[in-house]
Short mmCIF file of C-alpha atoms in Angstrom, two decimals:
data_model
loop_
_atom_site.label_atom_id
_atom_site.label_comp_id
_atom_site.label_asym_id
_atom_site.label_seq_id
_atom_site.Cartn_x
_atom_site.Cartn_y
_atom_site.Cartn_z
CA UNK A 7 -53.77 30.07 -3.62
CA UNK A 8 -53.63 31.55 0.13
CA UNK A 9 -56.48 29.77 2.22
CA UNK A 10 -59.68 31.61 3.76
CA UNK A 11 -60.76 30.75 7.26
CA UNK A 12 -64.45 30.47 8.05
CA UNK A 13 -66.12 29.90 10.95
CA UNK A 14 -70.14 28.56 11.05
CA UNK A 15 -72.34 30.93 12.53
CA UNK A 16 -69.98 33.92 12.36
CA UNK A 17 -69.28 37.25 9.81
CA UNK A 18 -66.26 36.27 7.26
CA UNK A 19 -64.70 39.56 7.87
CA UNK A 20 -64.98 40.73 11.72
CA UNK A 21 -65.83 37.50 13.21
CA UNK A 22 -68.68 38.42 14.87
CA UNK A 23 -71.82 36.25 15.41
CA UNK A 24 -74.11 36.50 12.63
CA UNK A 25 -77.74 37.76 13.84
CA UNK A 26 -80.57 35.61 12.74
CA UNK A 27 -82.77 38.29 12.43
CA UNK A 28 -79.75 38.93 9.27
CA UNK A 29 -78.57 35.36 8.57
CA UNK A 30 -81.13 32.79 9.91
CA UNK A 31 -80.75 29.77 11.75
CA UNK A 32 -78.50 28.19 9.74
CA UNK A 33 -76.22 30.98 7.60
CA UNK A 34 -73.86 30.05 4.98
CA UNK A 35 -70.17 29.55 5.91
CA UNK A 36 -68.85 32.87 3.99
CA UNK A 37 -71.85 35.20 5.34
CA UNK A 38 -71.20 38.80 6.56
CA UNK A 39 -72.86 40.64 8.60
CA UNK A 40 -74.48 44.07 8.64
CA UNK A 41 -71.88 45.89 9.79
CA UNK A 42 -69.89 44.88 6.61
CA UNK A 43 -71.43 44.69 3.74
CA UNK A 44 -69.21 46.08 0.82
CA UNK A 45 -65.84 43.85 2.44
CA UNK A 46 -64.57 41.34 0.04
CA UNK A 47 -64.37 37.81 1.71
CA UNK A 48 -62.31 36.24 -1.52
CA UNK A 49 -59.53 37.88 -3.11
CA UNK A 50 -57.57 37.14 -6.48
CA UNK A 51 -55.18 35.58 -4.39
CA UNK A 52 -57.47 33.35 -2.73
CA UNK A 53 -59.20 31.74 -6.11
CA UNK A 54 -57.57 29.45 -8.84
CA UNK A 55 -60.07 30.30 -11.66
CA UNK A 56 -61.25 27.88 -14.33
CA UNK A 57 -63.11 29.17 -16.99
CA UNK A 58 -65.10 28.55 -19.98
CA UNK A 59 -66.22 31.67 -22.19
CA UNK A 60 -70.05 31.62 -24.01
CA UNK A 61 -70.37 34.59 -26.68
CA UNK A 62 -74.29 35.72 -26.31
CA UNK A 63 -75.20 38.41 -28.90
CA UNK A 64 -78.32 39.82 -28.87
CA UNK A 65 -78.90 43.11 -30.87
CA UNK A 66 -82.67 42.69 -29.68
CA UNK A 67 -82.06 43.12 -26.49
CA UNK A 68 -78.48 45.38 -26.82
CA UNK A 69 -76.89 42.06 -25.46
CA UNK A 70 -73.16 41.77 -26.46
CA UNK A 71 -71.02 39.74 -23.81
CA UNK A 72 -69.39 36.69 -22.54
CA UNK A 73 -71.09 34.40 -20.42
CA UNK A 74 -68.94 32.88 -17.69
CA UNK A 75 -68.88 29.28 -16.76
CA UNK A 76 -66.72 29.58 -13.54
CA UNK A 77 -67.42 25.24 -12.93
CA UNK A 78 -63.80 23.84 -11.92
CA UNK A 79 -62.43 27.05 -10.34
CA UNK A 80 -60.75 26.03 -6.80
CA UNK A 81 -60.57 27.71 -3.81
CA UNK A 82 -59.09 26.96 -0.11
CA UNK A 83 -61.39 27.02 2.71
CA UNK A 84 -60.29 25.85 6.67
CA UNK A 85 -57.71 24.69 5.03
CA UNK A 86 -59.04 22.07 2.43
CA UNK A 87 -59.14 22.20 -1.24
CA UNK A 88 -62.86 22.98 -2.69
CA UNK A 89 -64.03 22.63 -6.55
CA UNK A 90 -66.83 25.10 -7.47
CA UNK A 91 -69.74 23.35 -8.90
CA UNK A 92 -72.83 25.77 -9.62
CA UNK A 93 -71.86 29.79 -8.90
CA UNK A 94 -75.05 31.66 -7.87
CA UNK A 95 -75.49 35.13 -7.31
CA UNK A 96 -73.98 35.47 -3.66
CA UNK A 97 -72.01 32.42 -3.51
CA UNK A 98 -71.30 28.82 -4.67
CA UNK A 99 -71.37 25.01 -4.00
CA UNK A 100 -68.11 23.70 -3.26
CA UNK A 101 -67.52 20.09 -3.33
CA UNK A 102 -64.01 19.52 -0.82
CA UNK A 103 -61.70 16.86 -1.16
CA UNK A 104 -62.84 14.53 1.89
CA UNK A 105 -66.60 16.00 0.86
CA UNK A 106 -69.00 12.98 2.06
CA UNK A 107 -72.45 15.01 1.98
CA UNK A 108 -74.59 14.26 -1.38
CA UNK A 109 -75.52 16.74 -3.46
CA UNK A 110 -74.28 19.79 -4.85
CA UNK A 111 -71.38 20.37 -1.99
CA UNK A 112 -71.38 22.92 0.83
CA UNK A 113 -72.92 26.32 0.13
CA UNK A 114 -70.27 29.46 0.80
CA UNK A 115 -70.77 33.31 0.29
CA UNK A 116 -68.57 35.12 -1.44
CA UNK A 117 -67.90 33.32 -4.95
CA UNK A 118 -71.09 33.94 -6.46
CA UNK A 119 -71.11 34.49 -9.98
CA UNK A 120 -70.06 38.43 -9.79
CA UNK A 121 -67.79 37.60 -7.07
CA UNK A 122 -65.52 34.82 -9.86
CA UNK A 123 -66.13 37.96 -12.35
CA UNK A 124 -64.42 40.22 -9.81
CA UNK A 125 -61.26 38.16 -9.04
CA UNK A 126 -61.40 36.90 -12.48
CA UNK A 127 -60.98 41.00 -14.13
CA UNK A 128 -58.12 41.44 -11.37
CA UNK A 129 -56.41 38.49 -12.44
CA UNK A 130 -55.99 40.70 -15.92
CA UNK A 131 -58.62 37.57 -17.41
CA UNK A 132 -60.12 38.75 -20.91
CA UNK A 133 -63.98 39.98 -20.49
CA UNK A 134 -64.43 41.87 -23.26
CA UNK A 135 -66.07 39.95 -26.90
CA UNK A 136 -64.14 41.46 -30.36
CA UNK A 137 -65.92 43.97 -31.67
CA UNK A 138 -68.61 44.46 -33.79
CA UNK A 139 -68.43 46.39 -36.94
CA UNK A 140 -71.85 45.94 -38.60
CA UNK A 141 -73.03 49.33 -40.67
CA UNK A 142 -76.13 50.57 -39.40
CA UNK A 143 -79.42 48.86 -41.29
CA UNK A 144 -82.02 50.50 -43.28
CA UNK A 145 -85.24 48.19 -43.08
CA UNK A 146 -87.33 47.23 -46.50
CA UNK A 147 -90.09 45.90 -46.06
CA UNK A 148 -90.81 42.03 -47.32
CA UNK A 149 -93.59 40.44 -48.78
CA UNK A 150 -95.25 37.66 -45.94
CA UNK A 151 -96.70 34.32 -46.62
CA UNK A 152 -100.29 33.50 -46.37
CA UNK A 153 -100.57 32.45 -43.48
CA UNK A 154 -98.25 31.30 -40.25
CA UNK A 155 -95.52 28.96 -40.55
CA UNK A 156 -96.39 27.64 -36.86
CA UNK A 157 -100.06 26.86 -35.50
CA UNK A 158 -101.26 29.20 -32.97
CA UNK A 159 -103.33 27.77 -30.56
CA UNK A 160 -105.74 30.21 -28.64
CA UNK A 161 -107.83 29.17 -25.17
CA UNK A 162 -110.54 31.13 -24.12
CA UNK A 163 -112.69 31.01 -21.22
CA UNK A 164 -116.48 30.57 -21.31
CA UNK A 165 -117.07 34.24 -21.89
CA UNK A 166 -114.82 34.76 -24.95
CA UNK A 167 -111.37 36.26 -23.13
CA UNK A 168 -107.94 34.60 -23.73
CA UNK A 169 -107.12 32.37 -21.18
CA UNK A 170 -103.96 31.44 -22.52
CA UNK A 171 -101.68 31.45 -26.36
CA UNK A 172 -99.62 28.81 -27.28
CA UNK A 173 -97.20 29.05 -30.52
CA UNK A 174 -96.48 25.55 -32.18
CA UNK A 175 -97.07 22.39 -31.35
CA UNK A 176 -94.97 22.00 -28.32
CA UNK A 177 -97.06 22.76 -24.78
CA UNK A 178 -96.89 25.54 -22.59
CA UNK A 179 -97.88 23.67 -19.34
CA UNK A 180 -95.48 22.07 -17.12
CA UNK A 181 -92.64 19.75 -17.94
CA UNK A 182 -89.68 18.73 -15.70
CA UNK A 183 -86.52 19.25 -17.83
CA UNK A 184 -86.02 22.58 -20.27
CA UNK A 185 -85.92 21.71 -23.97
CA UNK A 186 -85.60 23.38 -27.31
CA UNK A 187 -88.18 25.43 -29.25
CA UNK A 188 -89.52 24.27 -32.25
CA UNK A 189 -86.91 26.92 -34.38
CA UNK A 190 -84.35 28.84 -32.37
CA UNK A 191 -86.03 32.11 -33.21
CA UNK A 192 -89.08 31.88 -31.79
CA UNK A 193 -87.35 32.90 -27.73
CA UNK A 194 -86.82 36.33 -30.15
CA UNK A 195 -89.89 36.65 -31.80
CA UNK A 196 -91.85 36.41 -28.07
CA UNK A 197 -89.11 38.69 -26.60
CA UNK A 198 -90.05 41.31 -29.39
CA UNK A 199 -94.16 41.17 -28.91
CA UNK A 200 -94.03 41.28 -25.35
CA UNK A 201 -91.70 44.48 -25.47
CA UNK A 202 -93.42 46.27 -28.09
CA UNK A 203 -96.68 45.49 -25.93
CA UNK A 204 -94.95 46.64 -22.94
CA UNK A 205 -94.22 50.28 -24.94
CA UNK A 206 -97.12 50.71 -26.71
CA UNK A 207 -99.33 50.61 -23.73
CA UNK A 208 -96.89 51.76 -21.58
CA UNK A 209 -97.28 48.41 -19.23
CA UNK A 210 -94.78 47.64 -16.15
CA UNK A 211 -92.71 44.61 -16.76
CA UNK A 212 -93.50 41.12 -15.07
CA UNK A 213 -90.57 40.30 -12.54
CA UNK A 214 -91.82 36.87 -12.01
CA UNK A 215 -89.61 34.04 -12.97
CA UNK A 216 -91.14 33.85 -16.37
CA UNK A 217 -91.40 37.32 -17.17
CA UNK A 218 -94.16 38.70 -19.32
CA UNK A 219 -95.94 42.58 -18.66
CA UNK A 220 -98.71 43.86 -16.33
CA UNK A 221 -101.19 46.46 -15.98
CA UNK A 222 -104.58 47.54 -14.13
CA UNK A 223 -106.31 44.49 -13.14
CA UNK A 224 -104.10 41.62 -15.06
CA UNK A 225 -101.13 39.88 -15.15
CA UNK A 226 -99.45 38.64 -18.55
CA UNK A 227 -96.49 35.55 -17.89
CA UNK A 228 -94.57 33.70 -20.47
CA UNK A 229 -95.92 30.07 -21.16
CA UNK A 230 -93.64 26.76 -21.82
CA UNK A 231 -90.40 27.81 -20.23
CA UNK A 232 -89.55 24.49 -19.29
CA UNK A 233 -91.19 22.57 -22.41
CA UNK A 234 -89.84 24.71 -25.18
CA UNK A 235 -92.93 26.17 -26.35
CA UNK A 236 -93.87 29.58 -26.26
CA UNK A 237 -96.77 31.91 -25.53
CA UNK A 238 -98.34 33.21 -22.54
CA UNK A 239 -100.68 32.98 -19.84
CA UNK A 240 -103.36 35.91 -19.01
CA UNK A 241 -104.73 36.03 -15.55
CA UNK A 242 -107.36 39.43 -15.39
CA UNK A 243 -108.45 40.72 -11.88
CA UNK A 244 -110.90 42.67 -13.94
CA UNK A 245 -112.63 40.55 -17.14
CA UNK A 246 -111.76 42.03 -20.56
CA UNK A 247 -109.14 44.34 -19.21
CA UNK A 248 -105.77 42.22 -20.83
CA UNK A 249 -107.46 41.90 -24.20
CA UNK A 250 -106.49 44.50 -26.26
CA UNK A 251 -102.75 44.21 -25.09
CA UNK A 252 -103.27 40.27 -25.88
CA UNK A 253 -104.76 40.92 -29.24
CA UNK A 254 -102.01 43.09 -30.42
CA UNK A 255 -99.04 40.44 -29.01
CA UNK A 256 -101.03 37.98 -31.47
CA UNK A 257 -101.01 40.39 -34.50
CA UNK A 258 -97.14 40.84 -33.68
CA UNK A 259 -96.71 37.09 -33.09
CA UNK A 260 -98.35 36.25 -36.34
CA UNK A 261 -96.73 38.88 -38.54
CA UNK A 262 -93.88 37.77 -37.49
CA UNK A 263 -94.41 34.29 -38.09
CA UNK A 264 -95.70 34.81 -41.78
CA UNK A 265 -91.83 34.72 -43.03
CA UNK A 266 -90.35 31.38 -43.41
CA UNK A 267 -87.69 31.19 -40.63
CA UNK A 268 -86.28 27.85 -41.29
CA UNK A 269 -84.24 28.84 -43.21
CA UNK A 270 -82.20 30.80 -40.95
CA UNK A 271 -79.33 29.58 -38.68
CA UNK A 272 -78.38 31.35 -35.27
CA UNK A 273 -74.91 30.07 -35.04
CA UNK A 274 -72.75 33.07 -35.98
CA UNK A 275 -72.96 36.96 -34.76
CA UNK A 276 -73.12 37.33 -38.51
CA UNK A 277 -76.50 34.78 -38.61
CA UNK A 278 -77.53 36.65 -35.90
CA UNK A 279 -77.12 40.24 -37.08
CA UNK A 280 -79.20 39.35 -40.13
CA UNK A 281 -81.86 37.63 -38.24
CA UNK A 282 -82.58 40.69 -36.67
CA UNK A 283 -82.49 42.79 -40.10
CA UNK A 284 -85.05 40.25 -41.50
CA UNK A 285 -87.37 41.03 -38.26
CA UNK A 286 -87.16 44.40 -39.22
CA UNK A 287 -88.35 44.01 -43.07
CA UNK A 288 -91.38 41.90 -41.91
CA UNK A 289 -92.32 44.20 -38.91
CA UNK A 290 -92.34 47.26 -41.39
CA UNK A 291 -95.94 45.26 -42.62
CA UNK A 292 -97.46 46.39 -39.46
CA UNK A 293 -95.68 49.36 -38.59
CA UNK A 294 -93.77 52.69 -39.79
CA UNK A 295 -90.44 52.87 -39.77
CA UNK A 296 -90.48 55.85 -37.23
CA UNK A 297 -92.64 53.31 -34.95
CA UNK A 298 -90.35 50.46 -35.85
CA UNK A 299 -87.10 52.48 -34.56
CA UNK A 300 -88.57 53.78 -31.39
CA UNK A 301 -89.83 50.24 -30.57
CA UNK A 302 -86.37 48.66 -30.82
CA UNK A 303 -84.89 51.38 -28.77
CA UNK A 304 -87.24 50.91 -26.18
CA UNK A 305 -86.31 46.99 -26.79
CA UNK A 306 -82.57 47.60 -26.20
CA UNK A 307 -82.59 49.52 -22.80
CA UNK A 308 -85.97 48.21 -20.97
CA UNK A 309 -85.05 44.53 -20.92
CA UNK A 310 -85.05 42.64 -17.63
CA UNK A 311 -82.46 40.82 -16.18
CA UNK A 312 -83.54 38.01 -13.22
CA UNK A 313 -83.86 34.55 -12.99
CA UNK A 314 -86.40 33.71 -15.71
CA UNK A 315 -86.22 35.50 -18.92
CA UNK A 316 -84.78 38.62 -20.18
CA UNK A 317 -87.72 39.91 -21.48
#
């Protein structure tokens, strides 16, 4: 691999000093400047790429792709070897060879996640998943249990609007490290109520780092993203005006949770593809079919994409 000079304090591509009023005090080795923003500081010939491939399939969502983990790639800065450690979106730590700082390694634009993605498609690397051939599914609707197959736990404030819903046993406040839900479905299940909430009353989505929906006067975020549980926190500017769209997330929450999904595994795009059929049969208890379609379409192309979750 051909080595990349960088220089502190100055634009990867024309060399120029890098204006704090663009880069800060302190800018990233690898920053460019205004005057260049679409040049391309790494090339194909400048990266060694190491890579390990995650299938994600969601036919929620319209999610079919490889994930990327670009950890172990190796690129030459100044003239020493660096291993990339954690891509971001504009750039990466690289730990060097003679590396003494702790931590992650030294910050440098320009082999951000898109950026390995890139170099990696121009290297002819594979980014494409097999394809799918499922037939196109007819719902039919399923008889529901009783009752829930998880507790849902409802706070109110003192005058009777939801503060706050949790689903299951596991909390929705706080917690340092990211753990699993109580069944793998249940990330779904939310991601389908707050969507269909989202269309129905034709609410803006939540770019926040949970996610969740707003409208006039109140602010809906997803609860437990770093415990594993699942629900969501209300916050009105105006008293009363979330509860309708909260009431109708719970009826859609609980109808879905009156089928018995422990049954189901998640490991296969075949598991997968029939999880979302089943979804289908039980949501055709609260809804028409016509209703049913349009929701999922407006599901498949009105997810989010940001740092929190996709939906």
């Amino acid at each position: 691999m051909k080595n990349v000079e960088l220089t502190k304090g100055r634009c990867a591509i024309c060399r120029a000093p890098i204006d704090k009023k663009w880069g800060g005090d302190d800018p990233s080795l690898g920053t460019v400047c205004r005057n260049c923003p679409n040049e391309e500081v790494f090339r194909p010939e400048n990266v060694e790429i190491v890579v390990q491939k995650c299938l994600r399939f969601d036919p929620l969502l319209g999610v079919y792709e490889y994930y990327f983990d670009w950890r172990g790639s190796r690129i030459m800065v100044n003239g020493k070897v660096g291993t990339i450690n954690c891509p971001q979106a504009d750039g990466d730590f690289v730990r060097f060879e003679d590396e003494e700082t702790p931590g992650l390694g030294t910050f440098i634009c320009g082999v951000g996640y898109w950026d390995l993605l890139r170099i990696y498609r121009a290297q002819d690397g594979k980014t494409e998943p097999p394809a799918l051939n499922f037939e196109p599914y007819t719902p039919t609707k399923v008889k529901l249990l009783d009752g829930p197959i998880l507790l849902i736990k409802v706070d109110r404030h003192e005058n009777g609007n939801i503060r706050s819903v949790q689903i299951g046993s596991k909390s929705i406040y706080g917690g340092p490290v990211p753990t699993a839900t109580e069944l793998p479905n249940l990330p779904t299940l939310h991601a389908f109520a707050n969507l269909y909430v989202r269309h129905k009353f034709e609410l803006k989505p939540n770019y926040c780092s949970e996610g969740g929906f707003l409208g006039n006067c109140f602010e809906v975020r997803n609860a437990g993203t770093f415990t594993g549980g699942v629900g969501i926190y209300i916050r009105e500017g105006w008293p009363g005006s979330a509860q309708e769209a909260v009431s109708t997330w719970m009826e859609v929450m609980r109808t879905l949770l009156r089928y018995d999904w422990r049954k189901f595994t998640l490991k296969t795009v075949e598991d997968i593809w029939g999880h979302y059929c089943r979804i289908q049969d039980v949501l055709l208890n609260i809804m028409s079919a016509d209703e049913l379609a349009e929701a999922l379409s407006y599901c498949r192309n009105n997810k989010m994409t940001h740092c929190g979750s996709s939906y």
